[in-house]
Short mmCIF file of N, CA and C in Angstrom, two decimals:
data_model
loop_
_atom_site.label_atom_id
_atom_site.label_comp_id
_atom_site.label_asym_id
_atom_site.label_seq_id
_atom_site.Cartn_x
_atom_site.Cartn_y
_atom_site.Cartn_z
N ILE G 69 26.42 50.46 -1.43
CA ILE G 69 26.12 49.66 -2.61
C ILE G 69 25.64 50.62 -3.69
N PRO G 70 26.37 50.72 -4.78
CA PRO G 70 25.90 51.61 -5.86
C PRO G 70 24.68 51.01 -6.56
N LEU G 71 23.73 51.86 -6.91
CA LEU G 71 22.51 51.41 -7.57
C LEU G 71 22.62 51.63 -9.07
N ASP G 72 22.04 50.71 -9.83
CA ASP G 72 22.05 50.80 -11.30
C ASP G 72 20.73 51.42 -11.76
N PHE G 73 20.82 52.61 -12.33
CA PHE G 73 19.62 53.32 -12.79
C PHE G 73 19.41 53.21 -14.30
N SER G 74 20.22 52.41 -14.98
CA SER G 74 20.13 52.34 -16.43
C SER G 74 18.81 51.73 -16.92
N LYS G 75 18.15 50.95 -16.11
CA LYS G 75 16.90 50.29 -16.51
C LYS G 75 15.65 51.14 -16.20
N LEU G 76 15.84 52.27 -15.51
CA LEU G 76 14.70 53.12 -15.17
C LEU G 76 14.30 53.96 -16.37
N PRO G 77 13.00 54.25 -16.50
CA PRO G 77 12.56 55.14 -17.59
C PRO G 77 13.16 56.54 -17.41
N PRO G 78 13.31 57.31 -18.51
CA PRO G 78 13.98 58.61 -18.44
C PRO G 78 13.26 59.65 -17.57
N TYR G 79 11.95 59.50 -17.36
CA TYR G 79 11.22 60.47 -16.56
C TYR G 79 11.38 60.24 -15.05
N VAL G 80 12.03 59.11 -14.65
CA VAL G 80 12.27 58.84 -13.23
C VAL G 80 13.67 59.35 -12.89
N THR G 81 13.73 60.27 -11.93
CA THR G 81 15.03 60.80 -11.51
C THR G 81 15.19 60.56 -10.01
N PRO G 82 16.01 59.61 -9.66
CA PRO G 82 16.24 59.35 -8.24
C PRO G 82 17.05 60.49 -7.61
N SER G 83 16.71 60.80 -6.38
CA SER G 83 17.41 61.89 -5.72
C SER G 83 18.68 61.41 -5.01
N ASP G 84 18.77 60.12 -4.74
CA ASP G 84 19.95 59.59 -4.07
C ASP G 84 20.37 58.31 -4.76
N SER G 85 21.64 58.17 -4.99
CA SER G 85 22.11 56.99 -5.71
C SER G 85 22.87 56.01 -4.82
N ILE G 86 22.81 56.23 -3.51
CA ILE G 86 23.50 55.34 -2.57
C ILE G 86 22.48 54.87 -1.53
N ALA G 87 22.54 53.58 -1.22
CA ALA G 87 21.66 53.02 -0.19
C ALA G 87 22.51 52.28 0.82
N LYS G 88 22.16 52.42 2.08
CA LYS G 88 22.86 51.70 3.15
C LYS G 88 21.92 50.61 3.66
N VAL G 89 22.43 49.40 3.67
CA VAL G 89 21.64 48.26 4.12
C VAL G 89 22.38 47.62 5.30
N PRO G 90 21.78 47.68 6.50
CA PRO G 90 22.43 47.04 7.65
C PRO G 90 22.28 45.52 7.55
N VAL G 91 23.37 44.80 7.76
CA VAL G 91 23.36 43.36 7.67
C VAL G 91 23.99 42.78 8.92
N SER G 92 23.30 41.80 9.50
CA SER G 92 23.83 41.10 10.66
C SER G 92 24.45 39.79 10.17
N VAL G 93 25.75 39.65 10.38
CA VAL G 93 26.46 38.45 9.95
C VAL G 93 26.73 37.60 11.18
N GLN G 94 26.34 36.32 11.10
CA GLN G 94 26.54 35.41 12.23
C GLN G 94 27.28 34.18 11.74
N PRO G 95 28.07 33.58 12.62
CA PRO G 95 28.70 32.30 12.24
C PRO G 95 27.63 31.24 12.01
N LEU G 96 27.86 30.37 11.05
CA LEU G 96 26.92 29.29 10.73
C LEU G 96 27.05 28.18 11.76
N ASP G 97 25.91 27.63 12.15
CA ASP G 97 25.89 26.59 13.17
C ASP G 97 24.84 25.55 12.81
N ARG G 98 24.86 24.40 13.50
CA ARG G 98 23.86 23.33 13.33
C ARG G 98 23.32 22.94 14.69
N LYS G 99 22.04 22.53 14.67
CA LYS G 99 21.40 22.09 15.91
C LYS G 99 20.41 21.00 15.56
N SER G 100 20.39 19.94 16.37
CA SER G 100 19.46 18.82 16.15
C SER G 100 18.35 18.84 17.20
N PHE G 101 17.15 18.55 16.73
CA PHE G 101 15.99 18.43 17.60
C PHE G 101 15.46 17.01 17.43
N VAL G 102 15.40 16.25 18.53
CA VAL G 102 14.97 14.85 18.46
C VAL G 102 13.53 14.72 18.94
N ARG G 103 12.91 13.64 18.51
CA ARG G 103 11.55 13.27 18.90
C ARG G 103 10.53 14.38 18.59
N ILE G 104 10.59 14.90 17.36
CA ILE G 104 9.59 15.86 16.89
C ILE G 104 8.42 15.03 16.36
N PRO G 105 7.20 15.24 16.86
CA PRO G 105 6.06 14.44 16.38
C PRO G 105 5.68 14.80 14.94
N VAL G 106 5.35 13.78 14.16
CA VAL G 106 4.86 13.98 12.80
C VAL G 106 3.34 13.86 12.87
N GLN G 107 2.64 14.92 12.47
CA GLN G 107 1.20 14.95 12.60
C GLN G 107 0.54 14.55 11.28
N LEU G 108 -0.39 13.61 11.37
CA LEU G 108 -1.22 13.22 10.22
C LEU G 108 -2.47 14.09 10.30
N ILE G 109 -2.66 14.94 9.28
CA ILE G 109 -3.77 15.89 9.32
C ILE G 109 -4.77 15.61 8.21
N GLY G 110 -5.97 16.14 8.35
CA GLY G 110 -7.02 15.95 7.36
C GLY G 110 -8.16 15.17 7.96
N GLN G 111 -9.09 14.77 7.10
CA GLN G 111 -10.26 14.02 7.55
C GLN G 111 -10.02 12.54 7.32
N TYR G 112 -9.96 11.79 8.40
CA TYR G 112 -9.78 10.35 8.34
C TYR G 112 -10.18 9.76 9.69
N ASP G 113 -10.36 8.47 9.73
CA ASP G 113 -10.74 7.78 10.97
C ASP G 113 -9.47 7.58 11.81
N ARG G 114 -9.32 8.39 12.85
CA ARG G 114 -8.12 8.36 13.68
C ARG G 114 -7.93 7.05 14.43
N SER G 115 -9.00 6.27 14.56
CA SER G 115 -8.87 4.98 15.24
C SER G 115 -8.34 3.91 14.29
N LEU G 116 -8.30 4.20 12.97
CA LEU G 116 -7.86 3.20 11.99
C LEU G 116 -6.46 3.44 11.42
N TYR G 117 -6.00 4.71 11.37
CA TYR G 117 -4.75 5.01 10.68
C TYR G 117 -3.76 5.74 11.58
N ALA G 118 -2.47 5.48 11.32
CA ALA G 118 -1.40 6.15 12.05
C ALA G 118 -0.16 6.20 11.16
N LEU G 119 0.75 7.10 11.50
CA LEU G 119 2.02 7.19 10.78
C LEU G 119 3.06 6.34 11.48
N GLU G 120 3.94 5.77 10.68
CA GLU G 120 5.02 4.97 11.23
C GLU G 120 6.30 5.34 10.53
N PRO G 121 7.33 5.77 11.20
CA PRO G 121 7.36 6.11 12.63
C PRO G 121 6.57 7.39 12.89
N SER G 122 6.32 7.67 14.14
CA SER G 122 5.51 8.84 14.48
C SER G 122 6.36 10.02 14.94
N MET G 123 7.67 9.82 15.05
CA MET G 123 8.59 10.87 15.50
C MET G 123 9.76 10.97 14.52
N ALA G 124 10.40 12.15 14.52
CA ALA G 124 11.55 12.37 13.64
C ALA G 124 12.59 13.22 14.34
N THR G 125 13.78 13.23 13.76
CA THR G 125 14.85 14.12 14.19
C THR G 125 15.02 15.17 13.10
N VAL G 126 15.09 16.43 13.48
CA VAL G 126 15.27 17.51 12.52
C VAL G 126 16.59 18.22 12.83
N GLU G 127 17.48 18.24 11.84
CA GLU G 127 18.74 18.96 11.97
C GLU G 127 18.62 20.27 11.20
N VAL G 128 18.88 21.38 11.89
CA VAL G 128 18.70 22.71 11.33
C VAL G 128 20.05 23.42 11.24
N SER G 129 20.27 24.13 10.13
CA SER G 129 21.47 24.95 9.95
C SER G 129 21.06 26.41 9.84
N GLY G 130 21.85 27.28 10.46
CA GLY G 130 21.55 28.71 10.39
C GLY G 130 22.52 29.48 11.25
N GLY G 131 22.26 30.77 11.40
CA GLY G 131 23.10 31.62 12.23
C GLY G 131 23.01 31.22 13.69
N GLN G 132 24.14 31.37 14.41
CA GLN G 132 24.17 30.98 15.83
C GLN G 132 23.10 31.70 16.64
N GLY G 133 22.91 32.99 16.39
CA GLY G 133 21.91 33.76 17.13
C GLY G 133 20.50 33.25 16.88
N VAL G 134 20.21 32.88 15.63
CA VAL G 134 18.89 32.36 15.27
C VAL G 134 18.67 31.00 15.93
N LEU G 135 19.67 30.13 15.83
CA LEU G 135 19.52 28.77 16.39
C LEU G 135 19.47 28.77 17.92
N SER G 136 20.11 29.75 18.55
CA SER G 136 20.09 29.78 20.01
C SER G 136 18.68 30.07 20.53
N LYS G 137 17.86 30.75 19.73
CA LYS G 137 16.48 31.06 20.13
C LYS G 137 15.48 30.01 19.67
N LEU G 138 15.87 29.15 18.75
CA LEU G 138 14.96 28.15 18.19
C LEU G 138 14.71 27.04 19.20
N GLN G 139 13.43 26.67 19.36
CA GLN G 139 13.05 25.61 20.29
C GLN G 139 12.30 24.53 19.55
N LYS G 140 12.17 23.39 20.20
CA LYS G 140 11.48 22.23 19.63
C LYS G 140 10.05 22.58 19.21
N GLN G 141 9.38 23.43 19.97
CA GLN G 141 8.00 23.80 19.69
C GLN G 141 7.87 24.65 18.42
N ASP G 142 8.99 25.19 17.92
CA ASP G 142 8.98 26.02 16.71
C ASP G 142 8.99 25.18 15.43
N ILE G 143 9.09 23.87 15.57
CA ILE G 143 9.18 22.98 14.40
C ILE G 143 7.92 22.12 14.32
N MET G 144 7.28 22.12 13.15
CA MET G 144 6.11 21.29 12.91
C MET G 144 6.35 20.40 11.70
N LEU G 145 6.01 19.13 11.82
CA LEU G 145 6.08 18.18 10.72
C LEU G 145 4.67 17.69 10.45
N LEU G 146 4.21 17.87 9.20
CA LEU G 146 2.83 17.55 8.85
C LEU G 146 2.76 16.70 7.60
N ILE G 147 1.84 15.75 7.59
CA ILE G 147 1.53 14.98 6.37
C ILE G 147 0.01 14.96 6.25
N GLU G 148 -0.48 15.38 5.10
CA GLU G 148 -1.93 15.35 4.86
C GLU G 148 -2.34 13.93 4.46
N PHE G 149 -3.39 13.44 5.10
CA PHE G 149 -3.89 12.08 4.85
C PHE G 149 -4.19 11.86 3.37
N ASN G 150 -4.83 12.84 2.71
CA ASN G 150 -5.22 12.70 1.29
C ASN G 150 -4.04 12.56 0.35
N ARG G 151 -2.86 13.05 0.74
CA ARG G 151 -1.69 12.95 -0.15
C ARG G 151 -1.33 11.50 -0.48
N PHE G 152 -1.58 10.58 0.45
CA PHE G 152 -1.26 9.16 0.18
C PHE G 152 -2.05 8.67 -1.03
N ALA G 153 -3.33 9.05 -1.13
CA ALA G 153 -4.16 8.63 -2.27
C ALA G 153 -3.81 9.44 -3.52
N ILE G 154 -3.63 10.74 -3.37
CA ILE G 154 -3.33 11.60 -4.52
C ILE G 154 -2.02 11.20 -5.19
N GLU G 155 -1.00 10.95 -4.38
CA GLU G 155 0.31 10.60 -4.92
C GLU G 155 0.48 9.09 -5.12
N ASP G 156 -0.55 8.32 -4.76
CA ASP G 156 -0.52 6.87 -4.88
C ASP G 156 0.78 6.31 -4.29
N ALA G 157 1.02 6.65 -3.03
CA ALA G 157 2.26 6.26 -2.36
C ALA G 157 1.94 5.64 -1.00
N ASP G 158 2.84 4.77 -0.56
CA ASP G 158 2.67 4.20 0.77
C ASP G 158 3.54 4.93 1.79
N SER G 159 4.47 5.81 1.30
CA SER G 159 5.29 6.61 2.20
C SER G 159 5.48 8.00 1.60
N LEU G 160 5.57 9.00 2.48
CA LEU G 160 5.70 10.39 2.04
C LEU G 160 6.67 11.16 2.92
N GLU G 161 7.23 12.24 2.36
CA GLU G 161 8.03 13.18 3.13
C GLU G 161 7.09 14.19 3.78
N PRO G 162 7.35 14.60 5.00
CA PRO G 162 6.47 15.56 5.66
C PRO G 162 6.70 16.99 5.16
N THR G 163 5.68 17.82 5.31
CA THR G 163 5.82 19.26 5.12
C THR G 163 6.43 19.79 6.40
N VAL G 164 7.47 20.61 6.27
CA VAL G 164 8.20 21.12 7.43
C VAL G 164 7.91 22.61 7.59
N ARG G 165 7.49 23.00 8.78
CA ARG G 165 7.27 24.41 9.10
C ARG G 165 8.16 24.76 10.29
N ILE G 166 9.04 25.74 10.07
CA ILE G 166 9.94 26.18 11.13
C ILE G 166 9.71 27.68 11.33
N ASN G 167 9.37 28.06 12.55
CA ASN G 167 9.07 29.46 12.85
C ASN G 167 10.34 30.26 13.12
N SER G 168 11.23 30.28 12.13
CA SER G 168 12.48 31.02 12.26
C SER G 168 13.15 31.08 10.89
N ASP G 169 14.09 32.00 10.74
CA ASP G 169 14.82 32.12 9.48
C ASP G 169 16.06 31.23 9.53
N VAL G 170 15.91 30.00 9.09
CA VAL G 170 17.03 29.07 9.07
C VAL G 170 17.52 28.90 7.64
N LYS G 171 18.77 28.49 7.51
CA LYS G 171 19.35 28.33 6.18
C LYS G 171 18.86 27.04 5.54
N SER G 172 18.90 25.95 6.29
CA SER G 172 18.46 24.66 5.74
C SER G 172 18.07 23.73 6.88
N PHE G 173 17.46 22.60 6.50
CA PHE G 173 17.07 21.59 7.49
C PHE G 173 17.09 20.23 6.82
N GLN G 174 17.18 19.21 7.67
CA GLN G 174 17.12 17.83 7.19
C GLN G 174 16.29 17.03 8.19
N VAL G 175 15.36 16.23 7.66
CA VAL G 175 14.48 15.41 8.50
C VAL G 175 14.93 13.96 8.38
N ARG G 176 15.08 13.29 9.52
CA ARG G 176 15.42 11.86 9.53
C ARG G 176 14.42 11.12 10.39
N PRO G 177 13.79 10.08 9.93
CA PRO G 177 13.88 9.54 8.57
C PRO G 177 13.22 10.49 7.58
N GLU G 178 13.50 10.28 6.31
CA GLU G 178 12.96 11.17 5.29
C GLU G 178 11.50 10.88 4.96
N LYS G 179 11.10 9.60 5.05
CA LYS G 179 9.73 9.22 4.67
C LYS G 179 9.02 8.52 5.82
N PHE G 180 7.68 8.66 5.77
CA PHE G 180 6.84 8.09 6.81
C PHE G 180 5.73 7.29 6.15
N TYR G 181 5.38 6.16 6.76
CA TYR G 181 4.42 5.22 6.19
C TYR G 181 3.06 5.37 6.85
N LEU G 182 2.01 5.21 6.03
CA LEU G 182 0.65 5.19 6.55
C LEU G 182 0.32 3.74 6.88
N LYS G 183 0.04 3.48 8.14
CA LYS G 183 -0.27 2.12 8.59
C LYS G 183 -1.70 2.06 9.08
N LYS G 184 -2.36 0.97 8.71
CA LYS G 184 -3.72 0.74 9.21
C LYS G 184 -3.59 -0.03 10.51
N LYS G 185 -4.21 0.50 11.54
CA LYS G 185 -4.15 -0.13 12.85
C LYS G 185 -4.98 -1.40 12.85
N ALA G 186 -4.59 -2.35 13.69
CA ALA G 186 -5.37 -3.57 13.86
C ALA G 186 -6.68 -3.21 14.54
N PRO G 187 -7.78 -3.78 14.09
CA PRO G 187 -9.06 -3.44 14.72
C PRO G 187 -9.08 -3.86 16.18
N VAL G 188 -9.71 -3.05 16.99
CA VAL G 188 -9.82 -3.34 18.42
C VAL G 188 -10.98 -4.30 18.60
N VAL G 189 -10.69 -5.47 19.16
CA VAL G 189 -11.71 -6.49 19.40
C VAL G 189 -12.08 -6.44 20.87
N GLU G 190 -13.37 -6.27 21.13
CA GLU G 190 -13.83 -6.24 22.52
C GLU G 190 -13.81 -7.66 23.07
N LYS G 191 -13.25 -7.77 24.27
CA LYS G 191 -13.20 -9.09 24.91
C LYS G 191 -14.54 -9.35 25.58
N LYS G 192 -15.12 -10.51 25.28
CA LYS G 192 -16.39 -10.90 25.90
C LYS G 192 -16.09 -11.73 27.12
N ALA G 193 -16.98 -11.65 28.08
CA ALA G 193 -16.83 -12.45 29.28
C ALA G 193 -16.94 -13.92 28.90
N PRO G 194 -16.10 -14.79 29.49
CA PRO G 194 -16.17 -16.21 29.14
C PRO G 194 -17.53 -16.79 29.54
N GLN G 195 -18.05 -17.65 28.66
CA GLN G 195 -19.35 -18.25 28.91
C GLN G 195 -19.17 -19.51 29.75
N SER G 196 -20.05 -19.70 30.68
CA SER G 196 -19.98 -20.91 31.51
C SER G 196 -21.22 -21.76 31.25
N ASP G 197 -21.20 -22.98 31.78
CA ASP G 197 -22.32 -23.89 31.56
C ASP G 197 -23.52 -23.53 32.44
N SER G 198 -23.30 -22.84 33.53
CA SER G 198 -24.42 -22.50 34.40
C SER G 198 -25.07 -21.21 33.93
N THR G 199 -26.35 -21.12 34.18
CA THR G 199 -27.12 -19.94 33.79
C THR G 199 -27.50 -19.19 35.05
N THR G 200 -27.23 -17.91 35.07
CA THR G 200 -27.60 -17.09 36.22
C THR G 200 -28.98 -16.52 35.97
N LEU G 201 -29.84 -16.69 36.95
CA LEU G 201 -31.20 -16.18 36.83
C LEU G 201 -31.37 -15.03 37.80
N SER G 202 -32.17 -14.10 37.40
CA SER G 202 -32.43 -12.98 38.30
C SER G 202 -33.46 -13.41 39.34
N ALA G 203 -33.36 -12.81 40.50
CA ALA G 203 -34.29 -13.14 41.59
C ALA G 203 -35.70 -12.69 41.26
N SER G 204 -35.83 -11.74 40.34
CA SER G 204 -37.17 -11.22 40.02
C SER G 204 -37.89 -12.09 38.99
N ALA G 205 -37.23 -13.10 38.43
CA ALA G 205 -37.88 -13.95 37.43
C ALA G 205 -38.89 -14.86 38.14
N PRO G 206 -40.02 -15.14 37.51
CA PRO G 206 -41.02 -16.02 38.12
C PRO G 206 -40.46 -17.43 38.33
N ALA G 207 -40.96 -18.12 39.34
CA ALA G 207 -40.48 -19.45 39.70
C ALA G 207 -40.67 -20.43 38.54
N ASP G 208 -41.78 -20.31 37.78
CA ASP G 208 -42.01 -21.22 36.66
C ASP G 208 -40.91 -21.09 35.61
N THR G 209 -40.46 -19.86 35.36
CA THR G 209 -39.41 -19.62 34.36
C THR G 209 -38.12 -20.25 34.84
N GLN G 210 -37.82 -20.10 36.13
CA GLN G 210 -36.57 -20.65 36.66
C GLN G 210 -36.56 -22.17 36.49
N LYS G 211 -37.68 -22.83 36.76
CA LYS G 211 -37.75 -24.29 36.62
C LYS G 211 -37.56 -24.70 35.17
N THR G 212 -38.17 -23.93 34.23
CA THR G 212 -38.05 -24.25 32.81
C THR G 212 -36.61 -24.16 32.37
N VAL G 213 -35.92 -23.11 32.76
CA VAL G 213 -34.52 -22.92 32.36
C VAL G 213 -33.67 -24.03 32.97
N GLN G 214 -33.89 -24.34 34.23
CA GLN G 214 -33.10 -25.38 34.85
C GLN G 214 -33.36 -26.73 34.19
N THR G 215 -34.58 -26.98 33.78
CA THR G 215 -34.92 -28.23 33.10
C THR G 215 -34.21 -28.29 31.75
N GLU G 216 -34.20 -27.16 31.02
CA GLU G 216 -33.54 -27.10 29.73
C GLU G 216 -32.05 -27.38 29.87
N ILE G 217 -31.43 -26.85 30.91
CA ILE G 217 -30.00 -27.02 31.11
C ILE G 217 -29.71 -28.48 31.47
N ALA G 218 -30.60 -29.06 32.27
CA ALA G 218 -30.40 -30.44 32.70
C ALA G 218 -30.40 -31.40 31.53
N LYS G 219 -31.13 -31.13 30.46
CA LYS G 219 -31.21 -32.01 29.29
C LYS G 219 -29.91 -31.99 28.61
#
């Protein structure tokens, strides 16, 4: 590859005007990764909020050699909790981190919704008409309670 020295200042004199750059050329390929978890990150009450859907499919394009080494664990999908308020949106695209040199990627679905979970209601034991008394309660108390129930 010939180098252009016309933009260099006159006091710079390169000693070599040819550079060799090794390039690895690979056929282009595509690979899909299914059920990649989308992580909701930041400070929020994890018992109240969740993403819907919580999984995505990521289709990656790149060199065959690169894609052959790429694994599901190399792909991260993240959405910051605060972005929903900052962008005033009910759905957002995730930030995608891929630990490899890929040409492009596509996430399906494209957007994820912040859903508020239904509150967990503790089930109480059913109440009955009879009152259970402890054996350690004084006899006078037991009679009073039984009298009250009888009325």
